[in-house]
mmCIF file of C-alpha atoms and ligand atoms in Angstrom:
data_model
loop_
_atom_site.group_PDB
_atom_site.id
_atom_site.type_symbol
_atom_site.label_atom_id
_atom_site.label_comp_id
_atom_site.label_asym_id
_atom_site.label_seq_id
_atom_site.Cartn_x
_atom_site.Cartn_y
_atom_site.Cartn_z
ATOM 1 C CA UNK A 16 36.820 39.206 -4.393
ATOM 2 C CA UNK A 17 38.182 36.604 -1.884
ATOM 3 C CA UNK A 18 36.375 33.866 -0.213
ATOM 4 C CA UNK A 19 34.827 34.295 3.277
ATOM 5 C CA UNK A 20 34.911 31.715 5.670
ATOM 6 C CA UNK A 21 32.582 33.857 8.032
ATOM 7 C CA UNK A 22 29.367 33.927 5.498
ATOM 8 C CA UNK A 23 26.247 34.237 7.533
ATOM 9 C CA UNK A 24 23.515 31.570 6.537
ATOM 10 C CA UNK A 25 20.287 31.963 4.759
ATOM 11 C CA UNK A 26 18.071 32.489 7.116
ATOM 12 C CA UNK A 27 19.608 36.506 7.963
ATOM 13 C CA UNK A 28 17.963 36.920 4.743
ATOM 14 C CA UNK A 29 15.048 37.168 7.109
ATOM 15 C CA UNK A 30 15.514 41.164 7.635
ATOM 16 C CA UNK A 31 13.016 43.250 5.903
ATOM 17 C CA UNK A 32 13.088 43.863 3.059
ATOM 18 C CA UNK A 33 14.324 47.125 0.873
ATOM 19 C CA UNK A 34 12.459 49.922 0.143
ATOM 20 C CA UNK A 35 12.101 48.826 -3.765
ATOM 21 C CA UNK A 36 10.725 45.370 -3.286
ATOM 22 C CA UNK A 37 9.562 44.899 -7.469
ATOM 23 C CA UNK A 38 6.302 44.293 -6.231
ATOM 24 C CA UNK A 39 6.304 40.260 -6.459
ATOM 25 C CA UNK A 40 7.848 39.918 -2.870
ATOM 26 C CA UNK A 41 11.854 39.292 -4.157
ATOM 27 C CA UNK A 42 14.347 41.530 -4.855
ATOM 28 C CA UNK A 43 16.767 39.740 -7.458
ATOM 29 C CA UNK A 44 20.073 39.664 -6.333
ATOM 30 C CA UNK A 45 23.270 40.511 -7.849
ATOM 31 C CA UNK A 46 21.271 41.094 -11.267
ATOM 32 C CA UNK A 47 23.709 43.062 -13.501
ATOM 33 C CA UNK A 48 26.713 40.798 -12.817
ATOM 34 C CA UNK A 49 24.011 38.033 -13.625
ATOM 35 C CA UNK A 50 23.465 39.439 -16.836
ATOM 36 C CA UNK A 51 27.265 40.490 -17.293
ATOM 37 C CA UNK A 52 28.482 37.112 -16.533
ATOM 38 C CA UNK A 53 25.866 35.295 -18.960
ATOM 39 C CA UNK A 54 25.745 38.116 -21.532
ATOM 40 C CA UNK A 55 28.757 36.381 -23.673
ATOM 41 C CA UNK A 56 26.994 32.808 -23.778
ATOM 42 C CA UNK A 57 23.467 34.315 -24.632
ATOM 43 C CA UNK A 58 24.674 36.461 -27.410
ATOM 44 C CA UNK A 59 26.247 33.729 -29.856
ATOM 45 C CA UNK A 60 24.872 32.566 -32.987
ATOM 46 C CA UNK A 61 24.354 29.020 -33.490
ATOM 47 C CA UNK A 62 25.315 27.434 -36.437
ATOM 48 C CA UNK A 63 21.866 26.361 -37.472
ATOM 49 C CA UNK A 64 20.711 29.586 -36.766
ATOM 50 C CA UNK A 65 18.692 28.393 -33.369
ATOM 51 C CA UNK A 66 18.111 31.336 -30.566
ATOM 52 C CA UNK A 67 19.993 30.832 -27.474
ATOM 53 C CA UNK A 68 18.555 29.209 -24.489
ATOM 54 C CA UNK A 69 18.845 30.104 -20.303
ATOM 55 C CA UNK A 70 17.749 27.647 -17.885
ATOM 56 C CA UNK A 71 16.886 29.519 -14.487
ATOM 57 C CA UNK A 72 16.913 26.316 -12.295
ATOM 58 C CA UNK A 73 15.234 28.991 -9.332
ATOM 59 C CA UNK A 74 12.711 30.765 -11.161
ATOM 60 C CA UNK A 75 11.103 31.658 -8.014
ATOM 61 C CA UNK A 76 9.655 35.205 -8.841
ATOM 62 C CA UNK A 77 10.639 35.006 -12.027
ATOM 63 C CA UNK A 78 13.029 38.449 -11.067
ATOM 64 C CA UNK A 79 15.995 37.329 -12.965
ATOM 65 C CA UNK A 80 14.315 35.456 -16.025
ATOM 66 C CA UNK A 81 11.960 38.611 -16.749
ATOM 67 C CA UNK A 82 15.453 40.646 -17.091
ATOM 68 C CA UNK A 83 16.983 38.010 -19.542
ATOM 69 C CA UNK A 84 13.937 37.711 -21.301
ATOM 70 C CA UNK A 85 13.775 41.732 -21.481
ATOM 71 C CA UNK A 86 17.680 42.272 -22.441
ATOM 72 C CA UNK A 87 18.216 39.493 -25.133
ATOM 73 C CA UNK A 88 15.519 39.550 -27.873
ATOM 74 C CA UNK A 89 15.290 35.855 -29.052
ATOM 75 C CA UNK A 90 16.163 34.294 -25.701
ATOM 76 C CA UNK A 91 14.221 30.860 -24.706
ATOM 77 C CA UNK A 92 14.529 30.529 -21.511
ATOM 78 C CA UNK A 93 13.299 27.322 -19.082
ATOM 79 C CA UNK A 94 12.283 28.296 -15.668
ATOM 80 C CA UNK A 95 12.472 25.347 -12.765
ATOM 81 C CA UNK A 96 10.964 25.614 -9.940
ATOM 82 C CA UNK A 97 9.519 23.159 -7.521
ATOM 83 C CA UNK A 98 7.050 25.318 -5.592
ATOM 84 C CA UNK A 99 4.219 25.036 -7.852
ATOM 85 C CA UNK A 100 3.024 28.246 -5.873
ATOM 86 C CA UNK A 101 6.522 30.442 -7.289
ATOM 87 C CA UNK A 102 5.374 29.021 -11.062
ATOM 88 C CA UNK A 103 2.248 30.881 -10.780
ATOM 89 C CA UNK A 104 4.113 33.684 -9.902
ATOM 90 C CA UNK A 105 6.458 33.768 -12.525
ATOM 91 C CA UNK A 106 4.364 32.415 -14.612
ATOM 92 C CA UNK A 107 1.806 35.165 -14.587
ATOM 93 C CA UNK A 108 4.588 37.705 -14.529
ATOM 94 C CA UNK A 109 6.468 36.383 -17.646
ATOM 95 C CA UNK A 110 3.059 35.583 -19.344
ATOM 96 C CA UNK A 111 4.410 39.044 -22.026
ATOM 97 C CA UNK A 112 7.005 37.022 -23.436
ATOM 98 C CA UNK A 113 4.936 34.219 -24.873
ATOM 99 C CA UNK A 114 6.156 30.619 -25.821
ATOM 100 C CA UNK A 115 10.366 32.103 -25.368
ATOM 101 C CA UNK A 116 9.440 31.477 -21.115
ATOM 102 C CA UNK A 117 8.747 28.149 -20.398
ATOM 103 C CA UNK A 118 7.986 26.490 -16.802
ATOM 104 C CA UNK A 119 8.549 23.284 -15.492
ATOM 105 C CA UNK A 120 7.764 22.191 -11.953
ATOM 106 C CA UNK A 121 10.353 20.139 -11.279
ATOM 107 C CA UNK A 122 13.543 19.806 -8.615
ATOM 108 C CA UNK A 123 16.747 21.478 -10.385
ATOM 109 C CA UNK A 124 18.271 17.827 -10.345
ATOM 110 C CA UNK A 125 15.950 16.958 -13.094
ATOM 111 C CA UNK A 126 16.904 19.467 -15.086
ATOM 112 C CA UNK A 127 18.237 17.010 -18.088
ATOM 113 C CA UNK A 128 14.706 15.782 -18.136
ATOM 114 C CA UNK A 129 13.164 19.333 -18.074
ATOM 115 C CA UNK A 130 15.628 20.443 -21.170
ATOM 116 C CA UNK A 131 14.779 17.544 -23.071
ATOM 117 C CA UNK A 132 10.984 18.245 -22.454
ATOM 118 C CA UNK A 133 11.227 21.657 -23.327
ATOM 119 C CA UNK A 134 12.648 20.315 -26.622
ATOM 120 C CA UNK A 135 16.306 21.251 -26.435
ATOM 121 C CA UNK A 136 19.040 19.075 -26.530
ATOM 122 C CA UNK A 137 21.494 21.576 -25.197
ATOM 123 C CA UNK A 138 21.687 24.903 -23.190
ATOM 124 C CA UNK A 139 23.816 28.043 -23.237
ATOM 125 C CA UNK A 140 23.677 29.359 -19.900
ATOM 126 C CA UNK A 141 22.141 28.153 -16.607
ATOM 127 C CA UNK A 142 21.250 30.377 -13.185
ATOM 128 C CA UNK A 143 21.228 29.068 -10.070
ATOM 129 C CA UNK A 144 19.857 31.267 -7.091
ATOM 130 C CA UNK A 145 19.806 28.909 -3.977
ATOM 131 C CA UNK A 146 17.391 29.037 -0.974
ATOM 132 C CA UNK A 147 14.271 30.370 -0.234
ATOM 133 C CA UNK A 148 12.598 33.114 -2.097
ATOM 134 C CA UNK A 149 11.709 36.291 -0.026
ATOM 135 C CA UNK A 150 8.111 35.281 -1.293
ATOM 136 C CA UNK A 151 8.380 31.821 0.729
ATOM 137 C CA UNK A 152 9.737 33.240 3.919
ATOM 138 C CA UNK A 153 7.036 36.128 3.655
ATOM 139 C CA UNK A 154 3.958 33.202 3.441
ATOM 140 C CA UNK A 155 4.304 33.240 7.036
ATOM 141 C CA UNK A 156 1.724 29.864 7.110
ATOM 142 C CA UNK A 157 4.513 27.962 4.902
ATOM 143 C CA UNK A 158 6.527 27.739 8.495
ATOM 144 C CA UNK A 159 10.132 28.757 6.981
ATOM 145 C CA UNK A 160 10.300 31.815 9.296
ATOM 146 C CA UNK A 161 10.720 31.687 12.666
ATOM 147 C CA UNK A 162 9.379 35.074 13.190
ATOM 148 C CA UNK A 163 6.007 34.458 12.540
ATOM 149 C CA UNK A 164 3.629 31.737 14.223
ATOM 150 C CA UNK A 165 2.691 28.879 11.787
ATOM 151 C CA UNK A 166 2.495 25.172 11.429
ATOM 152 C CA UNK A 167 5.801 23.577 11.165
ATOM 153 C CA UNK A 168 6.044 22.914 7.593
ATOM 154 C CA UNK A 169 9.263 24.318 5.803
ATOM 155 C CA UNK A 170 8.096 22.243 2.216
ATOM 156 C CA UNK A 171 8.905 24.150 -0.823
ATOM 157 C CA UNK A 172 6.994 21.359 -2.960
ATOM 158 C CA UNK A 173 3.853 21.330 -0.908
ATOM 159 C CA UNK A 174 3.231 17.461 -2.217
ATOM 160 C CA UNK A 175 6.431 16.077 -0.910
ATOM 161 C CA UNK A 176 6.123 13.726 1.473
ATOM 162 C CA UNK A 177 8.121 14.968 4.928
ATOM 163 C CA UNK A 178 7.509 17.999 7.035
ATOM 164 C CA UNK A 179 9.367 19.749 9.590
ATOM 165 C CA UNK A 180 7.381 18.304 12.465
ATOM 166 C CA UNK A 181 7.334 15.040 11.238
ATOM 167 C CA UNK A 182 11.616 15.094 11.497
ATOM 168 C CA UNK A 183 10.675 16.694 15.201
ATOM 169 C CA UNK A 184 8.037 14.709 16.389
ATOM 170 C CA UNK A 185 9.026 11.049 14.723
ATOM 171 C CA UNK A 186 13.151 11.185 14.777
ATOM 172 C CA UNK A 187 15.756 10.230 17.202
ATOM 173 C CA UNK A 188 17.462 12.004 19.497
ATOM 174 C CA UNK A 189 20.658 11.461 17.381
ATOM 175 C CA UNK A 190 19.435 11.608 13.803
ATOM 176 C CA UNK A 191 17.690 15.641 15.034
ATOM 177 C CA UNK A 192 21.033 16.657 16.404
ATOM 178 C CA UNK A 193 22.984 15.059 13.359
ATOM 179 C CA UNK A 194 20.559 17.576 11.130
ATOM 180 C CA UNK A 195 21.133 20.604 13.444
ATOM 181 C CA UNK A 196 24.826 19.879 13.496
ATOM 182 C CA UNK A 197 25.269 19.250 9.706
ATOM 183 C CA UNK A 198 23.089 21.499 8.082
ATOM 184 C CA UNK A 199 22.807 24.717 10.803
ATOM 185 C CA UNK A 200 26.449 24.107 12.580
ATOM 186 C CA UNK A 201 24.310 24.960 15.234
ATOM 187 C CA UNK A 202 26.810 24.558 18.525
ATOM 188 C CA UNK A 203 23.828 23.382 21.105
ATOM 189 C CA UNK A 204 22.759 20.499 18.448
ATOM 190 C CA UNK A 205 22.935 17.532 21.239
ATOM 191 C CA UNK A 206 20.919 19.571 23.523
ATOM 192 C CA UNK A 207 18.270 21.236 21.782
ATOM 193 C CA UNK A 208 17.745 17.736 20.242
ATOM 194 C CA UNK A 209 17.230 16.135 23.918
ATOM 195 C CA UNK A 210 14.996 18.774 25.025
ATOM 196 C CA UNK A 211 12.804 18.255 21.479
ATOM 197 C CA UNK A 212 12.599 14.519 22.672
ATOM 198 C CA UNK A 213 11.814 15.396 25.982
ATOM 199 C CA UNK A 214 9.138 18.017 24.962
ATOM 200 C CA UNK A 215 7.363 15.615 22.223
ATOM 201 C CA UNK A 216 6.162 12.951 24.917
ATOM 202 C CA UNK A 217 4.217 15.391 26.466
ATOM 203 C CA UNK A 218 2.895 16.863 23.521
ATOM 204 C CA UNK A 219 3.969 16.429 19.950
ATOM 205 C CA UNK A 220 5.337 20.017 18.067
ATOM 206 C CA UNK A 221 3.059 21.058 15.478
ATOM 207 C CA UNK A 222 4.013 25.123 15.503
ATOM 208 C CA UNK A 223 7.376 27.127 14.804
ATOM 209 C CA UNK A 224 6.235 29.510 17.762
ATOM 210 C CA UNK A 225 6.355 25.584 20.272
ATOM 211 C CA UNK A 226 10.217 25.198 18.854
ATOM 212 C CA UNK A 227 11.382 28.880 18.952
ATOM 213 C CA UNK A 228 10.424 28.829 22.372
ATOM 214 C CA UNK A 229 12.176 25.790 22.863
ATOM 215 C CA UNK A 230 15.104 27.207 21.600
ATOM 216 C CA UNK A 231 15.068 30.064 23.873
ATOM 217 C CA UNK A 232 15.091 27.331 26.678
ATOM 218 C CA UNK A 233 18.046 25.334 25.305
ATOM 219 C CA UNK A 234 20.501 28.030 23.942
ATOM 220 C CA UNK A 235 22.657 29.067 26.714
ATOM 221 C CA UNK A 236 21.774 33.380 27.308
ATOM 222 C CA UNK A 237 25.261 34.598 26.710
ATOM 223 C CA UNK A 238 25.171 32.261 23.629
ATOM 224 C CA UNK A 239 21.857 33.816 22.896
ATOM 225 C CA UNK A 240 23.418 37.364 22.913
ATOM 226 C CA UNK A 241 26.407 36.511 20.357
ATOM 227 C CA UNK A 242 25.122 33.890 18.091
ATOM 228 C CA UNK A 243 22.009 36.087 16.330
ATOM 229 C CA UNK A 244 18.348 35.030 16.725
ATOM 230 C CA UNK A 245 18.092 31.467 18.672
ATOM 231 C CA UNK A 246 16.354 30.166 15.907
ATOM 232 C CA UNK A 247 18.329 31.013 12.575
ATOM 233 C CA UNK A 248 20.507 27.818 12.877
ATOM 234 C CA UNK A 249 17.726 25.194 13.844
ATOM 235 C CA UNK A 250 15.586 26.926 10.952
ATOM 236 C CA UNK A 251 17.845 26.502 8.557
ATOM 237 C CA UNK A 252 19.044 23.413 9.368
ATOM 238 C CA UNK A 253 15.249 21.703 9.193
ATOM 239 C CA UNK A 254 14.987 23.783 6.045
ATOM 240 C CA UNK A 255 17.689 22.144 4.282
ATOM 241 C CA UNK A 256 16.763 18.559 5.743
ATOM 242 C CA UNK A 257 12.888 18.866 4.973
ATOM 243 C CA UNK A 258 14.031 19.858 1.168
ATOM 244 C CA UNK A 259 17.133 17.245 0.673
ATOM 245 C CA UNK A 260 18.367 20.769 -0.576
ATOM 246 C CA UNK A 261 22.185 19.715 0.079
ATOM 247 C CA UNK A 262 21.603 16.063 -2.343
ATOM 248 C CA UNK A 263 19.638 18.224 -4.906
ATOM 249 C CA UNK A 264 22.450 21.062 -5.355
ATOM 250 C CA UNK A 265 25.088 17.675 -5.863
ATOM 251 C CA UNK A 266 23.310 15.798 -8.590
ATOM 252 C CA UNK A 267 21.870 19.579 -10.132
ATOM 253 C CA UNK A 268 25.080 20.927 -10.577
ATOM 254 C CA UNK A 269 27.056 18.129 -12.465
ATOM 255 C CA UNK A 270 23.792 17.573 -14.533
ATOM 256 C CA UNK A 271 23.832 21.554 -15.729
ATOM 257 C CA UNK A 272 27.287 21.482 -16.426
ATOM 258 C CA UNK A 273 26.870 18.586 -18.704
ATOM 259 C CA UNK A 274 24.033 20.390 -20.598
ATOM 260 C CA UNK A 275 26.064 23.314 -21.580
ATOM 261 C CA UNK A 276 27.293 24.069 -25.032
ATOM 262 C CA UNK A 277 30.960 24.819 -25.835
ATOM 263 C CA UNK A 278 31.317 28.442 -24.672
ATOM 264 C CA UNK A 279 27.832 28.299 -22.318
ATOM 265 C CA UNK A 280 28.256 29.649 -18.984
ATOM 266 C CA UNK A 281 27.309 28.607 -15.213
ATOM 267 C CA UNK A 282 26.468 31.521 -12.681
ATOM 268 C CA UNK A 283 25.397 30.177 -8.920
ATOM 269 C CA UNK A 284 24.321 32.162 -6.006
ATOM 270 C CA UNK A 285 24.495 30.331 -2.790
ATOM 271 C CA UNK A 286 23.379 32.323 0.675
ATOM 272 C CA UNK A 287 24.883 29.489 3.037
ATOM 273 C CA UNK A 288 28.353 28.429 3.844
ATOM 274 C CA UNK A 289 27.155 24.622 2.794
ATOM 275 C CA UNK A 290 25.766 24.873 -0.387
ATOM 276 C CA UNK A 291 28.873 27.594 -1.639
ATOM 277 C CA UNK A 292 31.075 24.553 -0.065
ATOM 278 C CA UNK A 293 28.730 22.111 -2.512
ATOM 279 C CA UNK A 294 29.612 24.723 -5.445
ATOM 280 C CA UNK A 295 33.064 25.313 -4.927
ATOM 281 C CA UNK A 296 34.136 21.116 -5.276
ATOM 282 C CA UNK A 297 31.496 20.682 -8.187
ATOM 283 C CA UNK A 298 33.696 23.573 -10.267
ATOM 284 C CA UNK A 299 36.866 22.675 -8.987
ATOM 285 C CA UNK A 300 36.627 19.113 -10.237
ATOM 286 C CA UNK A 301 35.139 20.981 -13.792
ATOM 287 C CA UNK A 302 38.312 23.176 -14.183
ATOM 288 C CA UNK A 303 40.499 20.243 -13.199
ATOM 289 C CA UNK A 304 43.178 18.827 -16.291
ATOM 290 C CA UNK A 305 41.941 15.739 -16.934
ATOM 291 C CA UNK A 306 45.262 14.876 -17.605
ATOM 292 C CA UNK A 307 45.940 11.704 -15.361
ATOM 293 C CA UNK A 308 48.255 12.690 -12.733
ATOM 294 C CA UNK A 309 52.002 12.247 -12.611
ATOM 295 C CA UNK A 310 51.965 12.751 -16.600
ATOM 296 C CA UNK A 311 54.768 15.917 -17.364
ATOM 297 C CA UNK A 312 52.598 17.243 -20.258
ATOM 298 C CA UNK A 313 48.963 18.027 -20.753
ATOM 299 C CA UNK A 314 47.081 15.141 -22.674
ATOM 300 C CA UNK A 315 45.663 15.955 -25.788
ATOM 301 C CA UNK A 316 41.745 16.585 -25.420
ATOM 302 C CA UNK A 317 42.396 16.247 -21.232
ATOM 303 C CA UNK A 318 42.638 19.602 -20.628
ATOM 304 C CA UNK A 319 39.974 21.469 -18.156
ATOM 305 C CA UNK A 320 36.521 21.407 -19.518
ATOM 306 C CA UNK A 321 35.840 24.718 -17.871
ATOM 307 C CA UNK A 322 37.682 27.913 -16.937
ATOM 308 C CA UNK A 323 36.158 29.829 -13.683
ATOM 309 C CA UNK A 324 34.790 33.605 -14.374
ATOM 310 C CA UNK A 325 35.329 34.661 -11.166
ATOM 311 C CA UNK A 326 38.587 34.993 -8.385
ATOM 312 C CA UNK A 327 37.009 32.865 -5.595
ATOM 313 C CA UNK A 328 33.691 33.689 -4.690
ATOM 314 C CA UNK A 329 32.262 37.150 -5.210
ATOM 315 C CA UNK A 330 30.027 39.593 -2.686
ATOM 316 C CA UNK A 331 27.213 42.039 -3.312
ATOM 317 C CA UNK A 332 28.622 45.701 -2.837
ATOM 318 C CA UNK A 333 27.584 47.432 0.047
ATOM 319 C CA UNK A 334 25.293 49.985 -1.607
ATOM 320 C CA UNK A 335 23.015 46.393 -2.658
ATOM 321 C CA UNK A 336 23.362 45.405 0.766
ATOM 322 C CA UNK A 337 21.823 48.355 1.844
ATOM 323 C CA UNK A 338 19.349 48.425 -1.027
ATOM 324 C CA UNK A 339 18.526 44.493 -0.748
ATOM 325 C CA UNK A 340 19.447 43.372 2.868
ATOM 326 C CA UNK A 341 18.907 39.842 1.545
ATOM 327 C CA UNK A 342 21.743 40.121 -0.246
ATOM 328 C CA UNK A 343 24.009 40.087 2.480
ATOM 329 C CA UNK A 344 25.286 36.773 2.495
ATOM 330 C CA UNK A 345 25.288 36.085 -0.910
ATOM 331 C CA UNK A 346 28.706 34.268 -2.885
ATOM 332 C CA UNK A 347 28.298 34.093 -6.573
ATOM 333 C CA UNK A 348 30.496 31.423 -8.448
ATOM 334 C CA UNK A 349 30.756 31.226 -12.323
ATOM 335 C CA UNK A 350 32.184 29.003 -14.999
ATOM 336 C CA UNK A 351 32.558 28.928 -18.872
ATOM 337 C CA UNK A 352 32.802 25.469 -20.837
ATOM 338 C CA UNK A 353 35.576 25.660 -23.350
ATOM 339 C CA UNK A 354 34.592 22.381 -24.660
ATOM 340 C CA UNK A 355 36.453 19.352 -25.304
ATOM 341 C CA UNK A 356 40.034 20.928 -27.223
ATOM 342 C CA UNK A 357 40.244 23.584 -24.107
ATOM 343 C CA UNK A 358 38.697 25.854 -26.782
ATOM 344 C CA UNK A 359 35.331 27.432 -27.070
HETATM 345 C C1 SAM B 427 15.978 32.556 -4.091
HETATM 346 S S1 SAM B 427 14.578 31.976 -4.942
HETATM 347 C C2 SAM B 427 14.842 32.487 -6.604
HETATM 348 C C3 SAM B 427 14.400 33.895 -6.884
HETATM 349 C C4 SAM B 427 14.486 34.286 -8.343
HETATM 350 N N1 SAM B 427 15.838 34.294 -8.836
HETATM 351 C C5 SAM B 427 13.834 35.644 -8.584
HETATM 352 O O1 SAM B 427 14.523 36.560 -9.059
HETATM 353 O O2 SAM B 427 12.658 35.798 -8.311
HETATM 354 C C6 SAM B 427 14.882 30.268 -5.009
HETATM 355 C C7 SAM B 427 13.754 29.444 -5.633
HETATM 356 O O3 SAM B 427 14.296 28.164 -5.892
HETATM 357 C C8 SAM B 427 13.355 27.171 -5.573
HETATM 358 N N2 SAM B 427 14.096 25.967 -5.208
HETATM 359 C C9 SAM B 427 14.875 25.769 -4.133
HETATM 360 N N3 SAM B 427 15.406 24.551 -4.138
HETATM 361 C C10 SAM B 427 14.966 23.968 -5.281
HETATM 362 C C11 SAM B 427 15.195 22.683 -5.878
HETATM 363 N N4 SAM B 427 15.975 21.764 -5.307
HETATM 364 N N5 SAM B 427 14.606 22.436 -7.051
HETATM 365 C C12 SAM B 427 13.804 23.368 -7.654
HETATM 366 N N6 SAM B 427 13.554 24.586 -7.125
HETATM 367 C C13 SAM B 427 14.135 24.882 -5.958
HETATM 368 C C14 SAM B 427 12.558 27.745 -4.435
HETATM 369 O O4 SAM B 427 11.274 27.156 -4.394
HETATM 370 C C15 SAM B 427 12.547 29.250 -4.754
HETATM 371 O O5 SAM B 427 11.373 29.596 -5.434
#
């Protein structure tokens, strides 16, 4: 399936929610090819006779590691997560599978530290579903939505240190519409960003319901009409600042790919066009020849460490869609490691 330069962001994952929600909030998305795609790296037998182990760097609900855990006997899996709320969750949920389902709050960028914790030196596959959970968005007092009224938080580790109205109330002008610009390519950045200025020395922001309404004041009307909800950029561009989401997917990704035996496999599921940007380099440069360039001939031991699973990016079908509208902007990338002699 070809790449779409037209993939709606994140936040339209705000639409309710399908008829078959599993009852934990989240509807996995794009499970069977999940399990398809990973299926070949989960199945092998070690040498030494060791089980094979998944590392779901988004546990979240725990959606997709309760199918691994249900479809391959001996799997160990590691679940990250760093929303210690999503842990209990999960944790609760995949409670049935006993010491194979292991936890670890943590960001996915530490997720050398969480292998090695778990006591594994290496991994066979590795899941990552970007974003927000449905669960997260739903928690309207967690301030991700901006359809509900709540404080202006957007934190998916409740302990970090920055929240969405501190970047509001305590940034410049220039540094709020850098943030809108970079992370929502939200059109009215400069001017929103004045008006937040403007609005905070009269009283500081401390609600989502203060900014939408903001927002309905600096979007332009026939802008308003074309460009979806007023606040789906600006949410999602706080979002990804308030998180460091963008510098966590960088140093995760490179970090998972190292931890992957010969013949383990990568599946990531991004829902913005940022992050699947962020993807698409990090496997390029993996199923590059290492050959340097200019040489006529492919080095010995410098051929691609990886070969992609997938032709460009791949889409949910429409009958998911309309199952799981959360789904919608979904583009799933995949990798296997062939190890060091292009050979798995
Ligand atoms: C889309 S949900 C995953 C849903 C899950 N696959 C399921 O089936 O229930 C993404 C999860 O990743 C977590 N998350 C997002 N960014 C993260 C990061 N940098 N490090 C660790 N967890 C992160 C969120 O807290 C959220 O729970």
């Amino acid at each position: 399936m070809p790449d779409s330069p037209d993939q709606p962001d994140s936040q339209d994952r705000e639409e309710p929610q399908g008829a078959d929600s599993d009852g934990y909030g989240h509807v996995p998305v794009l499970l069977d090819r999940c399990v398809e795609l990973l299926a070949p790296a989960l199945t092998r037998r070690h040498a030494d006779g060791a089980d094979a182990v998944l590392v779901d760097a988004t546990l979240g609900a725990g959606g997709h590691s309760e199918r691994f855990l249900t479809d391959f006997p001996g799997l160990q899996v590691i679940g990250l997560d760093r929303d210690p709320n999503a842990l209990g969750i999960a944790g609760a949920r995949l409670a049935p599978f006993g010491d194979r389902m292991r936890a670890v709050r943590t960001r996915y960028d530490g997720i050398a530290g969480a292998i090695a914790e778990s006591g594994f030196r290496q991994i066979d596959g590795v899941l990552f579903d970007l974003g927000v959970s449905s669960m997260q968005l739903d928690q309207t007092e967690r301030g991700f939505s901006y359809s509900a009224d709540a404080p202006l938080d957007m934190r998916m580790d409740p302990d970090a240190p920055l929240t969405a109205a501190d970047i509001l109330n305590t940034w410049d002008a220039k540094s709020i519409a850098r943030v809108l610009r970079d992370y929502g390519e939200e059109r009215f950045a400069g001017r929103i960003a004045d008006k937040v200025v403007k609005r905070r020395a009269q009283q500081p922001f401390s609600t989502t319901g203060e900014l939408v309404e903001l927002l309905y004041e600096a979007i332009p009307a026939p802008a308003r009409r074309t460009g979806g909800h007023p606040g789906k950029r600006t949410f999602q561009a706080l979002r990804v600042a308030v998180n460091g989401e963008l510098d966590s997917l960088r140093a995760a990704l490179p970090a998972a790919l190292a931890a992957l035996t010969d013949g383990g496999r990568i599946v990531v599921m991004s829902y913005q066009s940022l992050e699947d940007r962020i993807v698409k380099q990090a496997f390029a440069a993996a199923t590059a020849s290492r050959t340097p360039p200019g040489l006529p001939i492919e080095l010995p031991g410098h051929e691609p460490e990886f070969v992609t699973l997938t032709r460009g990016a791949e889409k949910a079908r429409q009958v998911e869609i309309d199952r799981n509208p959360r789904s919608a902007p979904v583009r799933l990338r995949a990798l296997e490691k062939v190890g060091e002699g292009g050979n798995s």
